[in-house]
Coordinates of C-alpha atoms in Angstrom, one line a residue:
M263 CA -33.4 46.0 -93.9
M264 CA -30.0 46.7 -92.3
E265 CA -27.3 44.3 -93.6
A266 CA -26.0 41.9 -90.8
I267 CA -23.1 39.4 -90.6
S268 CA -22.8 36.3 -88.5
L269 CA -20.8 36.1 -85.3
Y270 CA -18.4 33.7 -87.0
E271 CA -17.9 36.1 -89.9
L272 CA -17.3 38.9 -87.3
N273 CA -14.7 36.8 -85.4
N274 CA -13.1 35.8 -88.7
R275 CA -12.7 39.5 -89.7
I276 CA -11.2 40.2 -86.2
K277 CA -8.8 37.3 -86.8
Q278 CA -7.7 38.6 -90.1
T279 CA -7.3 42.1 -88.8
L280 CA -5.2 41.0 -85.9
K281 CA -3.2 38.8 -88.2
A282 CA -2.5 41.7 -90.5
S283 CA -1.7 44.0 -87.6
F284 CA 0.5 41.5 -85.7
A285 CA 2.2 39.6 -88.6
D286 CA 5.3 39.2 -86.5
S287 CA 5.7 38.2 -82.8
V288 CA 6.0 40.9 -80.2
W289 CA 7.7 41.1 -76.8
I290 CA 5.4 41.9 -73.9
T291 CA 5.8 42.1 -70.1
A292 CA 3.2 40.6 -67.8
E293 CA 2.6 39.0 -64.5
I294 CA 1.7 35.3 -64.2
T295 CA -1.6 34.9 -62.2
E296 CA -2.0 31.2 -62.8
V297 CA 0.0 28.2 -64.1
Q298 CA -1.4 24.9 -65.3
L299 CA 0.5 21.9 -66.8
N300 CA -1.4 19.1 -68.6
R301 CA -0.4 15.6 -69.3
S302 CA 0.4 16.3 -72.9
G303 CA 3.2 18.7 -71.8
H304 CA 1.5 21.9 -72.7
C305 CA 1.8 24.9 -70.3
Y306 CA -1.2 27.2 -69.9
L307 CA -0.7 30.6 -68.3
Q308 CA -3.1 33.3 -67.2
L309 CA -1.4 36.7 -67.7
A310 CA -2.2 40.1 -66.3
D311 CA -1.0 43.6 -66.3
K312 CA -1.3 45.7 -63.1
R313 CA -0.9 49.3 -62.1
E314 CA 1.9 49.1 -59.6
Q315 CA 0.7 51.9 -57.3
E316 CA -2.9 50.6 -57.1
D317 CA -2.2 46.9 -57.6
S318 CA -5.2 46.7 -59.8
I319 CA -5.5 44.6 -63.0
V320 CA -5.8 46.6 -66.2
A321 CA -5.5 43.8 -68.8
T322 CA -5.6 40.0 -68.9
A323 CA -4.8 37.3 -71.5
R324 CA -4.5 33.6 -71.9
G325 CA -1.1 32.3 -72.9
T326 CA 0.0 28.9 -74.2
I327 CA 3.4 27.3 -74.4
W328 CA 3.0 24.2 -76.6
A329 CA 4.7 21.1 -75.5
F330 CA 7.4 21.1 -78.2
T331 CA 8.3 24.7 -77.2
F332 CA 8.0 24.2 -73.4
R333 CA 10.4 21.3 -73.5
T334 CA 13.1 23.7 -74.7
L335 CA 12.1 26.8 -72.7
R336 CA 11.5 25.2 -69.3
P337 CA 15.0 23.9 -68.5
Y338 CA 16.7 27.1 -69.9
F339 CA 14.4 29.3 -67.8
E340 CA 14.7 27.3 -64.6
T341 CA 18.5 26.8 -64.9
T342 CA 19.0 30.6 -65.5
T343 CA 16.6 31.9 -62.8
G344 CA 16.7 29.0 -60.4
R345 CA 12.9 29.2 -60.2
Q346 CA 9.9 27.6 -61.9
L347 CA 7.2 29.6 -63.6
E348 CA 4.9 30.4 -60.8
K349 CA 2.1 32.7 -59.7
G350 CA 3.2 36.3 -59.0
M351 CA 6.3 36.1 -61.3
K352 CA 6.9 38.9 -63.8
V353 CA 8.1 37.7 -67.2
L354 CA 9.2 39.0 -70.6
L355 CA 7.6 36.9 -73.3
N356 CA 7.9 36.7 -77.0
V357 CA 4.3 36.1 -78.1
E358 CA 2.3 35.5 -81.3
V359 CA -1.2 37.0 -81.2
V360 CA -3.9 34.4 -82.1
F361 CA -7.6 34.8 -82.5
H362 CA -9.8 31.8 -82.9
E363 CA -13.4 32.1 -84.1
L364 CA -14.5 29.6 -81.4
Y365 CA -12.1 30.1 -78.5
G366 CA -11.3 33.8 -78.9
Y367 CA -8.2 35.8 -78.2
S368 CA -5.0 34.1 -76.8
L369 CA -1.2 34.3 -77.0
N370 CA 1.1 31.6 -78.2
I371 CA 4.3 32.0 -76.2
R372 CA 7.4 31.4 -78.3
D373 CA 10.2 32.6 -76.0
I374 CA 10.9 33.8 -72.5
D375 CA 13.8 36.1 -71.5
P376 CA 14.9 34.9 -68.0
T377 CA 17.1 37.9 -67.4
Y378 CA 14.0 40.1 -67.0
T379 CA 12.5 37.8 -64.4
I380 CA 15.8 37.6 -62.5
G381 CA 15.8 41.4 -62.4
D382 CA 12.3 41.5 -61.1
L383 CA 12.9 38.8 -58.5
E384 CA 16.0 40.7 -57.3
R385 CA 14.0 43.9 -57.1
K386 CA 11.3 42.1 -55.1
K387 CA 13.9 40.7 -52.8
R388 CA 15.5 44.1 -52.3
E389 CA 12.1 45.5 -51.5
I390 CA 11.3 42.8 -48.9
L391 CA 14.8 43.2 -47.3
A392 CA 14.3 46.9 -47.1
Q393 CA 10.9 46.4 -45.5
L394 CA 12.3 44.0 -42.9
E395 CA 15.1 46.5 -42.2
A396 CA 12.5 49.4 -41.9
D397 CA 10.5 47.2 -39.5
G398 CA 13.6 46.8 -37.4
V399 CA 13.5 43.0 -37.4
I400 CA 16.0 42.0 -40.1
D401 CA 18.9 41.1 -37.7
M402 CA 16.8 40.2 -34.6
N403 CA 17.4 36.4 -34.9
R404 CA 21.0 36.8 -35.8
E405 CA 21.6 38.9 -32.7
L406 CA 20.3 36.1 -30.4
E407 CA 22.9 34.4 -28.3
F408 CA 23.5 30.9 -29.6
P409 CA 23.3 28.2 -26.9
V410 CA 26.6 26.8 -25.8
L411 CA 25.3 23.2 -26.1
P412 CA 22.3 23.1 -28.4
K413 CA 21.0 19.7 -27.3
T414 CA 17.3 19.9 -27.9
I415 CA 16.4 20.7 -31.5
A416 CA 13.1 21.6 -33.2
V417 CA 13.2 20.6 -36.9
I418 CA 10.8 22.0 -39.5
S419 CA 10.8 19.7 -42.5
S420 CA 8.7 17.4 -44.7
P421 CA 8.7 13.9 -43.0
T422 CA 9.6 12.4 -46.4
A423 CA 12.5 14.8 -47.2
A424 CA 15.7 13.1 -48.1
G425 CA 17.6 15.9 -46.3
L426 CA 15.8 15.1 -43.0
G427 CA 17.2 11.5 -43.1
D428 CA 20.6 12.8 -43.8
F429 CA 20.4 15.3 -40.9
M430 CA 19.2 12.7 -38.4
N431 CA 21.8 10.1 -39.5
Q432 CA 24.6 12.7 -39.2
L433 CA 23.5 13.5 -35.6
Q434 CA 22.8 10.0 -34.4
T435 CA 26.0 8.4 -35.8
N436 CA 28.4 11.2 -34.8
P437 CA 31.8 9.7 -33.8
Y438 CA 32.0 11.5 -30.5
G439 CA 28.9 9.9 -29.0
Y440 CA 27.0 13.2 -28.4
R441 CA 23.3 12.7 -27.8
F442 CA 20.7 15.1 -29.3
Q443 CA 17.0 15.3 -28.6
V444 CA 15.2 16.1 -31.9
K445 CA 11.5 16.8 -32.4
L446 CA 10.0 17.0 -35.9
F447 CA 7.4 19.6 -36.7
P448 CA 6.1 18.6 -40.1
A449 CA 5.6 21.2 -42.8
I450 CA 5.1 21.5 -46.5
M451 CA 8.4 22.6 -48.0
Q452 CA 7.5 23.5 -51.6
G453 CA 4.7 25.1 -53.5
D454 CA 2.2 27.8 -52.6
K455 CA 1.3 26.4 -49.2
T456 CA 4.9 26.4 -47.9
T457 CA 4.8 29.9 -46.2
D458 CA 1.6 29.2 -44.2
S459 CA 2.8 25.7 -43.3
V460 CA 6.2 26.8 -42.0
I461 CA 4.7 29.7 -40.1
A462 CA 2.2 27.2 -38.5
A463 CA 5.2 25.0 -37.5
L464 CA 6.9 28.0 -35.9
E465 CA 3.8 28.8 -33.9
R466 CA 3.7 25.2 -32.6
I467 CA 7.3 25.4 -31.6
Y468 CA 6.7 28.7 -29.9
E469 CA 4.3 27.0 -27.5
Y470 CA 7.2 24.9 -26.2
E471 CA 9.9 27.6 -26.5
S472 CA 11.5 26.8 -23.1
V473 CA 12.0 23.2 -24.1
F474 CA 14.1 23.8 -27.2
D475 CA 17.6 25.3 -27.7
V476 CA 17.5 25.9 -31.5
V477 CA 15.3 25.5 -34.6
V478 CA 16.5 23.9 -37.9
I479 CA 14.7 24.4 -41.2
I480 CA 15.5 21.5 -43.6
R481 CA 14.3 21.3 -47.2
G482 CA 17.0 19.1 -48.7
G483 CA 16.0 16.8 -51.6
G484 CA 13.7 19.1 -53.5
S485 CA 14.3 21.0 -56.7
Q486 CA 16.4 24.1 -56.8
T487 CA 13.5 25.8 -58.5
D488 CA 11.3 25.5 -55.4
L489 CA 13.0 28.2 -53.4
G490 CA 10.7 31.0 -54.3
C491 CA 8.6 30.5 -51.2
F492 CA 11.6 31.2 -49.0
D493 CA 11.7 34.7 -50.3
S494 CA 8.4 35.4 -48.7
Y495 CA 8.1 38.5 -46.5
E496 CA 5.7 36.7 -44.1
M497 CA 8.0 33.7 -43.5
A498 CA 11.1 35.9 -43.2
A499 CA 9.4 38.2 -40.7
N500 CA 8.3 35.3 -38.5
I501 CA 11.8 33.7 -38.6
A502 CA 13.5 37.1 -37.9
Q503 CA 11.4 37.7 -34.8
F504 CA 11.5 34.1 -33.5
P505 CA 12.9 33.9 -29.9
L506 CA 15.1 30.9 -30.6
P507 CA 18.1 30.8 -33.0
V508 CA 17.1 29.5 -36.4
I509 CA 19.5 27.5 -38.7
A510 CA 18.4 27.6 -42.4
G511 CA 19.5 24.4 -44.2
I512 CA 17.2 24.5 -47.2
G513 CA 19.6 22.8 -49.5
H514 CA 21.1 25.2 -52.1
E515 CA 24.5 26.6 -52.6
R516 CA 24.3 29.3 -55.3
D517 CA 21.6 31.8 -54.2
E518 CA 20.8 33.3 -50.9
T519 CA 17.1 33.5 -50.1
I520 CA 15.6 36.0 -47.7
V521 CA 15.1 33.3 -45.1
D522 CA 18.9 32.7 -45.3
R523 CA 19.5 36.4 -44.7
V524 CA 17.3 36.7 -41.6
A525 CA 18.1 33.3 -40.0
H526 CA 20.7 33.1 -37.2
M527 CA 22.9 30.9 -39.5
R528 CA 22.7 29.7 -43.0
V529 CA 24.2 26.3 -44.0
K530 CA 24.3 24.8 -47.5
T531 CA 22.8 21.4 -46.7
P532 CA 21.0 19.6 -43.9
T533 CA 24.2 17.5 -43.2
A534 CA 26.1 20.8 -42.9
A535 CA 23.5 21.9 -40.3
A536 CA 24.1 18.6 -38.3
A537 CA 27.8 19.0 -38.7
F538 CA 27.6 22.6 -37.2
L539 CA 25.6 21.3 -34.2
I540 CA 28.1 18.6 -33.6
G541 CA 30.9 21.1 -34.0
T542 CA 29.5 23.3 -31.2
F543 CA 29.8 20.3 -28.8
R544 CA 33.2 19.5 -30.2
E545 CA 34.3 23.1 -29.7
Q546 CA 33.2 22.9 -26.0
D547 CA 35.0 19.7 -25.6
G548 CA 38.1 21.3 -26.9
Q549 CA 37.6 24.3 -24.7
L550 CA 37.2 22.0 -21.7
E551 CA 40.4 20.2 -22.6
T552 CA 42.2 23.5 -22.9
W553 CA 40.9 24.6 -19.6
K554 CA 41.9 21.3 -18.1
N555 CA 45.4 21.5 -19.5
D556 CA 45.7 25.1 -18.4
F557 CA 44.5 24.2 -14.9
I558 CA 47.0 21.3 -14.7
V559 CA 49.9 23.6 -15.8
G560 CA 48.7 26.3 -13.4
V561 CA 48.5 23.8 -10.5
Q562 CA 51.9 22.4 -11.3
E563 CA 53.4 25.9 -11.5
L564 CA 51.8 26.8 -8.2
L565 CA 53.1 23.6 -6.6
H566 CA 56.6 24.3 -7.9
N567 CA 56.6 27.9 -6.7
E568 CA 55.2 26.8 -3.3
Q569 CA 57.9 24.1 -3.1
N570 CA 60.6 26.6 -3.8
R571 CA 59.1 29.0 -1.1
Q572 CA 59.0 26.1 1.4
V573 CA 62.6 25.3 0.7
V574 CA 63.6 28.9 1.4
R575 CA 61.5 29.0 4.5
I576 CA 62.9 25.7 5.8
S577 CA 66.4 27.0 5.2
D578 CA 65.7 30.3 7.0
F579 CA 64.0 28.4 9.8
K580 CA 67.0 26.1 10.3
R581 CA 69.4 29.1 10.5
S582 CA 67.1 30.8 13.0
V583 CA 66.9 27.6 15.1
Q584 CA 70.6 27.2 15.1
V585 CA 71.1 30.8 16.3
V586 CA 68.5 30.3 19.0
L587 CA 70.0 26.9 20.0
T588 CA 73.5 28.3 20.2
G589 CA 72.3 31.2 22.5
N590 CA 70.1 28.9 24.6
R591 CA 72.8 26.3 25.0
T592 CA 74.9 28.8 27.0
N593 CA 71.9 29.9 29.0
L594 CA 71.0 26.3 29.7
K595 CA 74.5 25.6 31.0
L596 CA 74.3 28.5 33.4
L597 CA 70.8 27.6 34.5
S598 CA 71.9 24.0 35.0
Q599 CA 74.7 25.1 37.4
R600 CA 72.3 27.4 39.2
L601 CA 69.8 24.6 39.5
D602 CA 72.3 22.1 40.9
H603 CA 73.3 24.6 43.6
A604 CA 69.7 25.5 44.4
S605 CA 68.8 21.8 44.6
E606 CA 71.5 21.0 47.1
N607 CA 70.5 23.9 49.3
Y608 CA 66.8 22.9 49.1
I609 CA 67.5 19.3 49.9
R610 CA 69.6 20.3 52.9
N611 CA 67.0 22.6 54.2
R612 CA 64.2 20.1 53.8
Q613 CA 66.2 17.4 55.6
V614 CA 66.6 19.7 58.6
Y615 CA 62.9 20.4 58.5
F616 CA 61.9 16.8 58.3
D617 CA 64.2 15.8 61.2
R618 CA 62.5 18.4 63.4
L619 CA 59.1 17.4 62.2
K620 CA 59.9 13.7 63.0
M621 CA 60.8 14.6 66.6
K622 CA 57.6 16.6 67.0
I623 CA 55.4 13.8 65.5
T624 CA 57.1 11.1 67.7
G625 CA 56.4 13.1 70.9
R626 CA 52.8 13.8 69.8
I627 CA 52.2 10.2 69.0
D628 CA 53.2 9.0 72.5
V629 CA 50.9 11.5 74.2
L630 CA 48.0 10.5 71.9
A631 CA 48.6 6.8 72.5
D632 CA 48.5 7.3 76.3
R633 CA 45.2 9.2 76.0
Q634 CA 43.6 6.5 73.8
R635 CA 44.8 3.7 76.0
N636 CA 43.1 5.3 79.1
R637 CA 39.9 5.9 77.0
L638 CA 39.8 2.2 75.9
E639 CA 40.2 1.0 79.5
N640 CA 37.4 3.2 80.7
F641 CA 35.1 2.1 77.8
G642 CA 35.8 -1.6 78.6
K643 CA 34.7 -1.2 82.2
A644 CA 31.6 0.7 81.2
L645 CA 30.7 -1.8 78.5
Q646 CA 31.0 -4.7 81.0
Q647 CA 28.7 -3.1 83.5
Q648 CA 26.1 -2.2 80.8
T649 CA 26.2 -5.7 79.3
G650 CA 25.4 -7.3 82.7
R651 CA 22.4 -5.1 83.1
I652 CA 21.1 -5.9 79.6
F653 CA 21.4 -9.7 80.1
A654 CA 19.5 -9.5 83.5
D655 CA 16.7 -7.5 81.9
Q656 CA 16.3 -9.8 78.9
H657 CA 16.3 -12.9 81.3
R658 CA 13.3 -11.5 83.2
R659 CA 11.5 -10.8 79.9
L660 CA 12.0 -14.4 78.7
E661 CA 10.7 -15.9 82.0
L662 CA 7.6 -13.7 81.7
A663 CA 7.0 -14.8 78.1
A664 CA 7.3 -18.5 79.0
T665 CA 4.7 -18.1 81.8
T666 CA 2.3 -16.4 79.3
I667 CA 2.8 -19.1 76.6
K668 CA 2.3 -21.8 79.1
Y669 CA -0.9 -20.3 80.3
V670 CA -2.4 -20.0 76.8
D671 CA -1.3 -23.5 75.7
P672 CA -4.5 -25.3 74.4
K673 CA -3.8 -28.4 76.5
N674 CA -3.7 -26.2 79.7
V675 CA -7.0 -24.6 78.5
L676 CA -8.6 -28.0 78.0
E677 CA -7.3 -29.0 81.5
R678 CA -9.3 -26.1 82.9
G679 CA -12.6 -27.8 81.5
Y680 CA -12.8 -26.2 78.1
S681 CA -13.3 -28.3 74.8
I682 CA -12.8 -27.8 71.0
T683 CA -15.7 -28.8 68.6
R684 CA -14.7 -29.6 65.0
L685 CA -16.9 -30.0 61.9
N686 CA -15.1 -31.8 59.0
G687 CA -11.8 -31.1 60.7
K688 CA -12.3 -27.4 61.2
A689 CA -12.9 -25.7 64.6
V690 CA -16.4 -24.4 65.1
R691 CA -16.5 -20.9 66.6
K692 CA -20.3 -20.2 66.0
A693 CA -23.2 -22.5 66.7
A694 CA -25.1 -20.9 63.8
V695 CA -23.0 -22.8 61.3
L696 CA -24.2 -26.2 62.6
Q697 CA -27.3 -27.9 61.2
A698 CA -29.5 -30.5 62.9
G699 CA -28.3 -34.0 62.1
E700 CA -24.7 -33.1 61.5
I701 CA -22.0 -35.1 63.2
V702 CA -19.3 -33.1 65.0
E703 CA -16.1 -34.1 66.9
T704 CA -15.4 -32.7 70.4
E705 CA -11.9 -32.7 71.8
L706 CA -11.5 -32.8 75.7
A707 CA -8.5 -32.6 77.9
H708 CA -8.3 -36.4 77.9
G709 CA -9.9 -37.8 74.6
K710 CA -12.3 -37.1 71.8
I711 CA -16.0 -37.8 71.4
Q712 CA -18.4 -37.6 68.4
C713 CA -21.8 -35.9 68.8
Q714 CA -24.9 -35.5 66.7
I715 CA -26.7 -32.2 66.5
L716 CA -30.3 -32.8 67.6
N717 CA -31.4 -29.2 67.8
N718 CA -29.7 -25.8 67.3
S719 CA -31.4 -22.9 69.0
A720 CA -29.0 -20.5 67.3
T721 CA -30.7 -21.3 63.9
Q722 CA -34.3 -20.9 65.1

């Protein structure tokens, strides 16, 4: 029978072999694919080695930084690199190879060289910047014309970020009374989801592009080690190609992220972003004040020059008038003498004319008066004759009318044997209107009688 050993014994032999082969710690390079921190303070890493050209994993291992070691390494690494240990980061680690019969192979991490990581991060940044430049987008946002008065502002930030409060307070309490319209587009500003969240916020702003003048990205209040997400190619490419100027105020002073590089403007803090926006209004106020002063000076200069020109013109005009008046005064004197002489001759001639006209008119009036007198006498005689004929004719007509009226007088008619029958005081002209038994009154030439209708043949 073939001799066999247990799995534990096999693992123990592997453990001893590894311990003998790796008696001392070794330095390795690897890429972090996962980071986990537990409550005890231990840090667990998943490490991998990739072929750069194929981006395929060729080796993996578990790494552990025990709490007592992590408490020392963490602040040193983060202070030096400005970054936390995170997925995708390349690191240079001093490790102790460990093999446990139950848990298998792992690496105890004893030290980290941050300078290696810094170099790798810078290499990645250079590669991303080179890619943005090759794409032709790296300066697109910077080349946008910044609005003269950026009044409507789209802000990308976490609603709970301290920097957002500082930014809003700075704008709202500015000493010049400028009024800004600010709309918050919430986003995650640290961690793995930052890139997708910021891009989503940019897409929402793009839907209202015509409403806003400028975009401000605010991160203030977070840790300096959370800036890695702002070196993302995807985020930088979106910001670089955004159609509105973007101000990056992500709250750090030492390092420049790729977002800082492609944004239209980089400021150190959110309050600095607010101060810059206020400053644009202040600058325009100053420009308006300068224009106003220049305008006043220009108008005053024009008025002064025009006043001088008017003084010269008035002086020239006075001299010209004096020359003209002097010449005209002589002419007027001669004209006055000629006018006096001409007036005397005219008056004399008109006097002779009117005297002759008076004589003609007087003779003519006498002739006309005699003619009118004869006409009036002849008219009076004719009028007297005609009036006599008219009076005689009218007298005959009146006598004839009197005879006619006398003939038709009702009393004269009654004298000739006629009578008037009345029913209820009204004259009866037709027998048909009378009924048997009715009482009527008949008026004769001398008196009235009452009659009763016994029979009326006109009604039968």
